[in-house]
Coordinates of C-alpha atoms and ligand atoms in Angstrom, one line a residue:
M268 CA -62.1 -14.8 175.6
I269 CA -59.0 -16.3 174.3
P270 CA -59.8 -20.2 173.6
P271 CA -57.4 -22.7 174.6
T272 CA -54.3 -22.7 172.5
I273 CA -54.3 -26.3 171.8
E274 CA -56.8 -29.4 172.8
W275 CA -57.8 -32.8 171.6
C276 CA -61.1 -32.8 169.7
D277 CA -62.5 -36.0 167.9
G278 CA -59.7 -37.9 167.6
A279 CA -57.4 -34.9 166.4
V280 CA -55.3 -32.1 167.9
R281 CA -57.0 -28.7 167.4
L282 CA -54.9 -25.7 167.7
I283 CA -55.1 -21.9 167.1
D284 CA -53.0 -21.1 164.1
Q285 CA -50.6 -18.4 165.5
R286 CA -49.4 -17.9 162.0
R287 CA -52.8 -16.2 161.2
L288 CA -53.0 -13.8 164.1
P289 CA -53.8 -11.0 164.6
A290 CA -55.7 -10.9 161.1
A291 CA -57.7 -14.1 161.8
L292 CA -58.4 -16.4 164.9
D293 CA -58.3 -19.7 162.7
I294 CA -58.2 -23.1 164.3
L295 CA -56.0 -25.6 162.7
T296 CA -57.0 -29.4 163.0
C297 CA -53.8 -31.8 162.8
R298 CA -55.0 -35.6 162.4
K299 CA -51.7 -36.8 161.5
V300 CA -48.5 -36.6 163.5
D301 CA -46.7 -35.2 160.5
E302 CA -49.1 -32.5 160.3
L303 CA -48.4 -31.6 164.1
C304 CA -44.9 -31.6 163.3
D305 CA -45.3 -29.2 160.4
A306 CA -47.4 -26.9 162.7
I307 CA -44.9 -27.0 165.4
R308 CA -42.1 -26.3 162.9
T309 CA -43.9 -23.5 161.2
M310 CA -44.9 -22.0 164.4
A311 CA -48.6 -22.5 164.1
V312 CA -48.1 -23.6 167.7
R313 CA -45.3 -22.0 169.7
G314 CA -44.2 -21.2 173.0
A315 CA -42.6 -23.7 175.5
P316 CA -45.5 -24.6 177.5
A317 CA -47.7 -25.0 174.4
L318 CA -45.1 -27.3 172.8
G319 CA -45.1 -29.5 175.9
A320 CA -49.0 -30.1 175.4
A321 CA -48.4 -30.5 171.9
G322 CA -45.7 -33.1 172.3
A323 CA -48.2 -35.1 174.8
F324 CA -51.0 -34.9 172.2
G325 CA -48.6 -35.6 169.5
V326 CA -48.0 -39.0 171.3
A327 CA -51.7 -39.6 171.9
L328 CA -52.3 -38.8 168.1
A329 CA -49.7 -41.6 167.3
A330 CA -51.3 -43.9 169.6
A331 CA -54.8 -43.3 168.1
R332 CA -53.6 -43.6 164.5
S333 CA -51.6 -46.6 164.9
E334 CA -53.0 -49.7 163.4
A335 CA -50.7 -52.1 165.2
E336 CA -51.9 -55.4 166.2
T337 CA -49.4 -56.1 169.0
V338 CA -48.1 -54.1 171.9
D339 CA -44.5 -54.0 170.4
E340 CA -46.0 -52.5 167.1
L341 CA -47.9 -49.8 168.9
L342 CA -44.7 -49.0 171.1
G343 CA -42.7 -48.9 168.0
D344 CA -45.1 -46.5 166.4
V345 CA -45.3 -44.2 169.4
G346 CA -41.6 -44.1 169.7
D347 CA -41.1 -43.2 166.2
A348 CA -43.6 -40.4 166.4
G349 CA -42.0 -39.0 169.6
G350 CA -38.5 -38.9 167.8
R351 CA -40.2 -36.9 165.0
L352 CA -41.9 -34.7 167.4
V353 CA -38.9 -33.9 169.7
A354 CA -36.8 -33.0 166.5
T355 CA -39.1 -30.2 165.3
R356 CA -37.7 -27.5 167.8
P357 CA -34.8 -28.1 169.9
T358 CA -34.6 -25.4 172.4
A359 CA -38.1 -25.7 174.6
V360 CA -37.4 -28.5 176.8
N361 CA -41.2 -28.6 177.4
L362 CA -41.5 -30.3 174.0
A363 CA -39.1 -33.4 175.2
W364 CA -40.7 -33.1 178.7
G365 CA -44.6 -33.5 177.4
I366 CA -43.4 -36.2 175.1
G367 CA -42.0 -37.9 178.0
R368 CA -44.9 -37.6 180.1
A369 CA -47.2 -39.3 177.5
M370 CA -44.6 -42.1 176.7
E371 CA -44.2 -42.9 180.4
A372 CA -48.0 -43.6 180.7
V373 CA -47.9 -45.7 177.6
N374 CA -44.9 -47.9 178.8
D375 CA -46.7 -48.0 182.1
V376 CA -49.7 -49.5 180.7
A377 CA -47.9 -51.4 178.0
V378 CA -45.7 -53.4 180.2
R379 CA -48.7 -55.3 181.7
A380 CA -50.6 -55.6 178.4
S381 CA -51.2 -58.3 176.0
D382 CA -51.8 -57.9 172.3
S383 CA -55.7 -58.1 172.8
P384 CA -57.6 -55.2 171.0
A385 CA -59.1 -54.1 174.5
D386 CA -55.4 -54.0 175.9
L387 CA -54.1 -52.1 173.0
E388 CA -57.0 -49.6 173.4
R389 CA -56.1 -49.3 177.3
V390 CA -52.6 -48.0 176.2
R391 CA -54.1 -45.5 173.5
V392 CA -56.3 -44.4 176.5
A393 CA -53.4 -44.0 178.7
A394 CA -51.4 -41.5 176.4
L395 CA -54.6 -39.4 175.8
D396 CA -55.2 -39.4 179.5
A397 CA -51.7 -38.2 180.3
A398 CA -51.8 -35.5 177.3
E399 CA -54.9 -34.3 179.0
A400 CA -53.2 -34.1 182.4
V401 CA -50.3 -32.3 180.8
A402 CA -52.9 -29.7 179.2
R403 CA -54.7 -29.1 182.5
A404 CA -51.9 -28.7 184.6
D405 CA -50.3 -26.1 182.5
V406 CA -53.3 -23.8 183.2
H407 CA -53.1 -24.4 186.9
C408 CA -49.4 -23.9 187.0
N409 CA -49.6 -20.7 185.3
E410 CA -52.5 -19.2 187.2
A411 CA -50.1 -20.1 190.3
I412 CA -47.1 -18.3 188.6
G413 CA -49.5 -15.3 188.0
G414 CA -50.3 -14.9 191.8
H415 CA -46.7 -15.4 192.9
G416 CA -45.3 -13.0 190.1
A417 CA -48.1 -10.3 190.6
A418 CA -47.1 -9.7 194.4
L419 CA -43.6 -8.5 192.9
L420 CA -45.2 -6.0 190.9
D421 CA -45.9 -2.3 192.5
D422 CA -49.2 -0.6 191.8
G423 CA -49.1 1.1 188.4
A424 CA -45.9 -1.0 187.4
R425 CA -44.8 -0.6 183.8
V426 CA -43.9 -4.0 182.7
L427 CA -41.6 -4.6 179.6
T428 CA -42.0 -8.1 178.2
H429 CA -40.3 -9.8 175.2
C430 CA -41.8 -12.1 172.5
N431 CA -45.3 -13.8 173.7
A432 CA -45.4 -15.8 177.0
G433 CA -49.0 -15.3 177.3
S434 CA -52.0 -17.7 176.8
L435 CA -51.0 -18.5 173.2
A436 CA -47.7 -19.6 174.3
C437 CA -49.4 -22.0 176.7
V438 CA -52.5 -23.9 176.8
G439 CA -54.0 -21.1 178.6
Y440 CA -53.4 -18.0 181.1
G441 CA -49.8 -17.2 180.2
T442 CA -46.6 -17.3 182.3
A443 CA -44.9 -13.7 182.1
L444 CA -48.0 -12.3 180.6
G445 CA -49.9 -14.4 183.2
V446 CA -48.2 -12.4 185.8
V447 CA -49.1 -9.0 184.3
R448 CA -52.6 -10.4 183.8
R449 CA -53.0 -11.3 187.4
A450 CA -51.8 -8.0 188.5
H451 CA -54.2 -6.4 186.1
D452 CA -57.2 -8.4 187.4
D453 CA -55.9 -7.5 190.8
G454 CA -56.7 -3.9 190.2
K455 CA -53.1 -2.9 190.3
G456 CA -53.3 -0.4 187.4
V457 CA -50.3 -2.2 185.6
S458 CA -49.4 -1.3 181.9
V459 CA -47.3 -3.4 179.3
W460 CA -44.4 -2.3 177.0
V461 CA -44.7 -5.0 174.0
G462 CA -41.1 -5.5 172.2
E463 CA -42.1 -6.3 169.1
T464 CA -39.6 -9.4 168.8
R465 CA -38.0 -9.5 165.4
P466 CA -38.0 -11.6 163.1
A467 CA -41.4 -13.5 163.7
L468 CA -42.8 -10.5 165.5
Q469 CA -44.6 -12.7 168.3
G470 CA -44.8 -9.6 170.5
A471 CA -46.3 -7.3 167.8
R472 CA -48.7 -10.1 166.5
L473 CA -49.7 -12.1 169.6
T474 CA -48.8 -10.1 172.8
S475 CA -50.5 -7.0 171.7
W476 CA -53.5 -8.9 170.6
E477 CA -53.8 -10.8 173.8
C478 CA -53.6 -7.3 175.9
Q479 CA -56.3 -6.1 173.8
Q480 CA -58.5 -9.0 174.4
L481 CA -57.8 -8.7 178.1
G482 CA -58.3 -5.1 178.2
I483 CA -54.5 -4.6 179.7
P484 CA -53.3 -1.4 178.7
A485 CA -50.2 -2.1 176.2
T486 CA -47.9 -0.1 174.1
L487 CA -46.1 -1.9 171.3
V488 CA -42.5 -0.7 170.8
T489 CA -39.6 -1.9 168.4
D490 CA -37.1 -3.9 169.9
T491 CA -34.4 -1.2 169.4
A492 CA -36.5 1.4 171.7
V493 CA -36.3 -0.5 174.9
G494 CA -32.6 0.7 175.9
S495 CA -34.1 4.3 175.4
L496 CA -37.3 3.5 177.6
M497 CA -35.1 2.2 180.3
A498 CA -32.8 5.2 180.2
G499 CA -35.8 7.4 180.6
G500 CA -37.2 5.7 183.5
R501 CA -40.2 4.4 181.8
V502 CA -39.9 0.8 182.8
D503 CA -40.3 -0.6 186.3
A504 CA -40.0 -4.2 185.6
V505 CA -38.9 -6.8 182.6
V506 CA -40.8 -10.0 183.1
V507 CA -40.1 -12.7 180.3
G508 CA -40.9 -16.2 179.7
A509 CA -38.1 -19.0 179.3
D510 CA -37.7 -22.1 176.9
R511 CA -35.1 -23.8 179.1
I512 CA -33.8 -22.9 182.4
A513 CA -30.5 -24.6 183.4
A514 CA -29.6 -26.3 186.6
N515 CA -27.7 -23.1 187.6
G516 CA -30.4 -20.6 186.5
D517 CA -29.3 -19.6 183.1
V518 CA -32.1 -18.9 181.0
A519 CA -32.8 -19.6 177.3
N520 CA -35.5 -17.5 175.8
K521 CA -36.3 -15.6 172.5
I522 CA -33.5 -13.8 171.0
G523 CA -33.1 -10.3 172.3
T524 CA -34.0 -11.5 176.0
Y525 CA -30.3 -11.2 176.9
T526 CA -30.2 -7.6 175.4
L527 CA -33.1 -6.8 177.8
A528 CA -31.3 -8.5 180.8
V529 CA -28.1 -6.3 180.4
L530 CA -29.9 -3.2 180.1
A531 CA -32.1 -4.0 182.9
Y532 CA -28.8 -4.8 185.0
H533 CA -27.4 -1.4 183.7
H534 CA -30.5 0.6 184.7
G535 CA -31.3 -1.1 188.1
V536 CA -34.4 -2.5 186.7
P537 CA -35.7 -5.9 188.1
F538 CA -35.6 -8.8 185.4
Y539 CA -38.1 -11.4 186.3
V540 CA -38.3 -15.0 184.6
A541 CA -41.6 -16.6 184.9
A542 CA -41.9 -20.2 183.9
P543 CA -43.4 -23.6 185.0
T544 CA -41.0 -26.2 186.4
S545 CA -41.3 -28.2 183.2
T546 CA -39.2 -25.5 181.5
I547 CA -36.3 -26.4 184.3
D548 CA -33.8 -29.0 182.7
A549 CA -31.7 -29.6 185.7
A550 CA -29.7 -32.1 183.2
S551 CA -28.5 -28.9 181.5
P552 CA -25.6 -27.6 184.1
D553 CA -25.7 -24.2 182.5
G554 CA -26.6 -22.2 179.4
A555 CA -23.7 -23.4 177.4
S556 CA -25.3 -27.0 177.2
I557 CA -28.6 -25.4 176.2
P558 CA -29.2 -26.4 172.2
V559 CA -30.2 -22.9 170.7
E560 CA -32.4 -23.5 167.2
E561 CA -31.2 -21.7 164.1
R562 CA -34.1 -21.1 161.9
D563 CA -34.5 -20.2 158.2
P564 CA -32.7 -17.2 157.1
D565 CA -35.6 -16.1 154.9
E566 CA -37.2 -15.0 158.2
V567 CA -34.5 -12.4 158.4
T568 CA -34.2 -11.5 154.7
S569 CA -37.9 -10.8 154.1
F570 CA -40.5 -9.1 155.9
A571 CA -44.3 -9.9 155.4
G572 CA -43.4 -11.3 152.1
V573 CA -41.0 -8.7 150.8
T574 CA -37.5 -9.2 150.5
V575 CA -35.8 -6.5 152.4
A576 CA -32.2 -7.8 152.0
P577 CA -30.0 -8.7 148.8
E578 CA -29.9 -12.0 147.4
G579 CA -27.1 -14.0 148.8
V580 CA -26.2 -12.2 151.8
D581 CA -25.0 -14.2 154.7
V582 CA -27.4 -14.6 157.5
R583 CA -27.5 -15.9 161.0
N584 CA -31.1 -16.6 162.6
P585 CA -30.5 -17.8 166.0
A586 CA -34.0 -18.1 167.7
F587 CA -32.8 -17.9 171.2
D588 CA -30.2 -16.7 173.4
V589 CA -29.2 -17.3 176.9
T590 CA -29.2 -14.9 179.8
P591 CA -26.7 -15.8 182.5
A592 CA -28.3 -16.4 185.8
R593 CA -26.4 -13.4 187.3
L594 CA -28.7 -11.0 185.3
V595 CA -31.8 -12.6 186.8
T596 CA -33.6 -11.0 189.8
A597 CA -35.8 -13.9 190.3
I598 CA -37.4 -16.9 188.6
I599 CA -41.1 -17.3 189.3
T600 CA -42.4 -20.8 189.2
E601 CA -45.6 -22.5 190.2
H602 CA -44.0 -23.0 193.4
G603 CA -43.0 -19.6 194.3
V604 CA -40.4 -17.1 193.7
H605 CA -36.7 -18.3 193.6
H606 CA -33.8 -16.0 194.3
P607 CA -30.1 -16.4 193.5
P608 CA -28.2 -18.2 193.7
F609 CA -30.3 -20.6 191.9
T610 CA -29.8 -24.5 192.0
F611 CA -32.4 -26.6 190.5
H612 CA -32.1 -30.5 191.1
P613 CA -33.6 -33.0 188.8
Ligands
MRU879 O1 -39.9 -19.3 169.0 P1 -41.1 -19.0 169.9 O2 -42.3 -18.3 169.7 O3 -41.6 -20.5 170.2 O4 -40.5 -18.4 171.4 C1 -41.2 -18.3 172.5 C2 -40.5 -17.8 173.5 O5 -39.6 -17.4 173.5 C3 -41.2 -17.8 175.0 O6 -40.9 -16.5 175.7 C4 -41.2 -19.0 175.9 O7 -41.3 -20.0 175.0 C5 -41.9 -18.9 177.2 S1 -43.6 -18.9 176.5 C6 -44.7 -19.2 178.1

């Protein structure tokens, strides 16, 4: 069994430290908002839906730790924490969404609260209740996505996935890998091609590990092998997750996703995106308005602590790319399967 990726325990946020997998299944406990911000920035916790829960639990943590004696002070502490959390990773809209859900709950109670200790406690409880609700809903959404998506896969389908959009990228179950997981549980005899996902190797380290835990047949390949796999007719469907989906259906996901989409289009392989509606950002009209995170050059110039490029070389390290909606066969959410043309409303 894969434990929950993130949860609240004894006044702190507990999460699987994904930097340590697959070598060790370690739990990291964040007792301060800054510790949680660091965990997000360094990808101890990552994946859009998991970041949504992290944001919401971060607001709850700020409220729980605040020593404010008035509602205004408490709102100030929580708002400040929300600002620091949202700045950690810019692309996955779920982070801002999760923070927003918890802040709304805080504001709803705060507006009727006095400065009494009992009322301040009610505000803190509201933040935690909202975060727990975000976490619970994530698993339910993913199970629904799994059901809708599995119906699209034929018996024996060989599914290519990228990065990690499994249980570890969510609170539990997974989105893209949840689709495969449900098809596997339904006895469809599916198997997975796991792209290793340079530079942080979420595919190699995390998706392969999850498939092993779940008993799903999986084969790890380098990112550069996928073209030849498709040309050889060995991929029946691509299923990936998303970090942000624009109103027109353009999809931001892990760098390399766009390459897969172009290859899939060229080879007539269906390209599915599986994501909860919390990943849809109707305020972004198209992919051009999605901020793409640029990460540390060290991720590219070194590998497992070993330098693999000459010192001083210029590096670009965009963590995500945007796949235009015209390359997407369907978007699978908890509400069902959406076919083009995509138009998502707020
Ligand atoms: O940089 P990461 O590991 O947070 O990127 C994760 C992805 O790109 C996932 O595909 C996406 O968040 C969907 S996870 C269900």
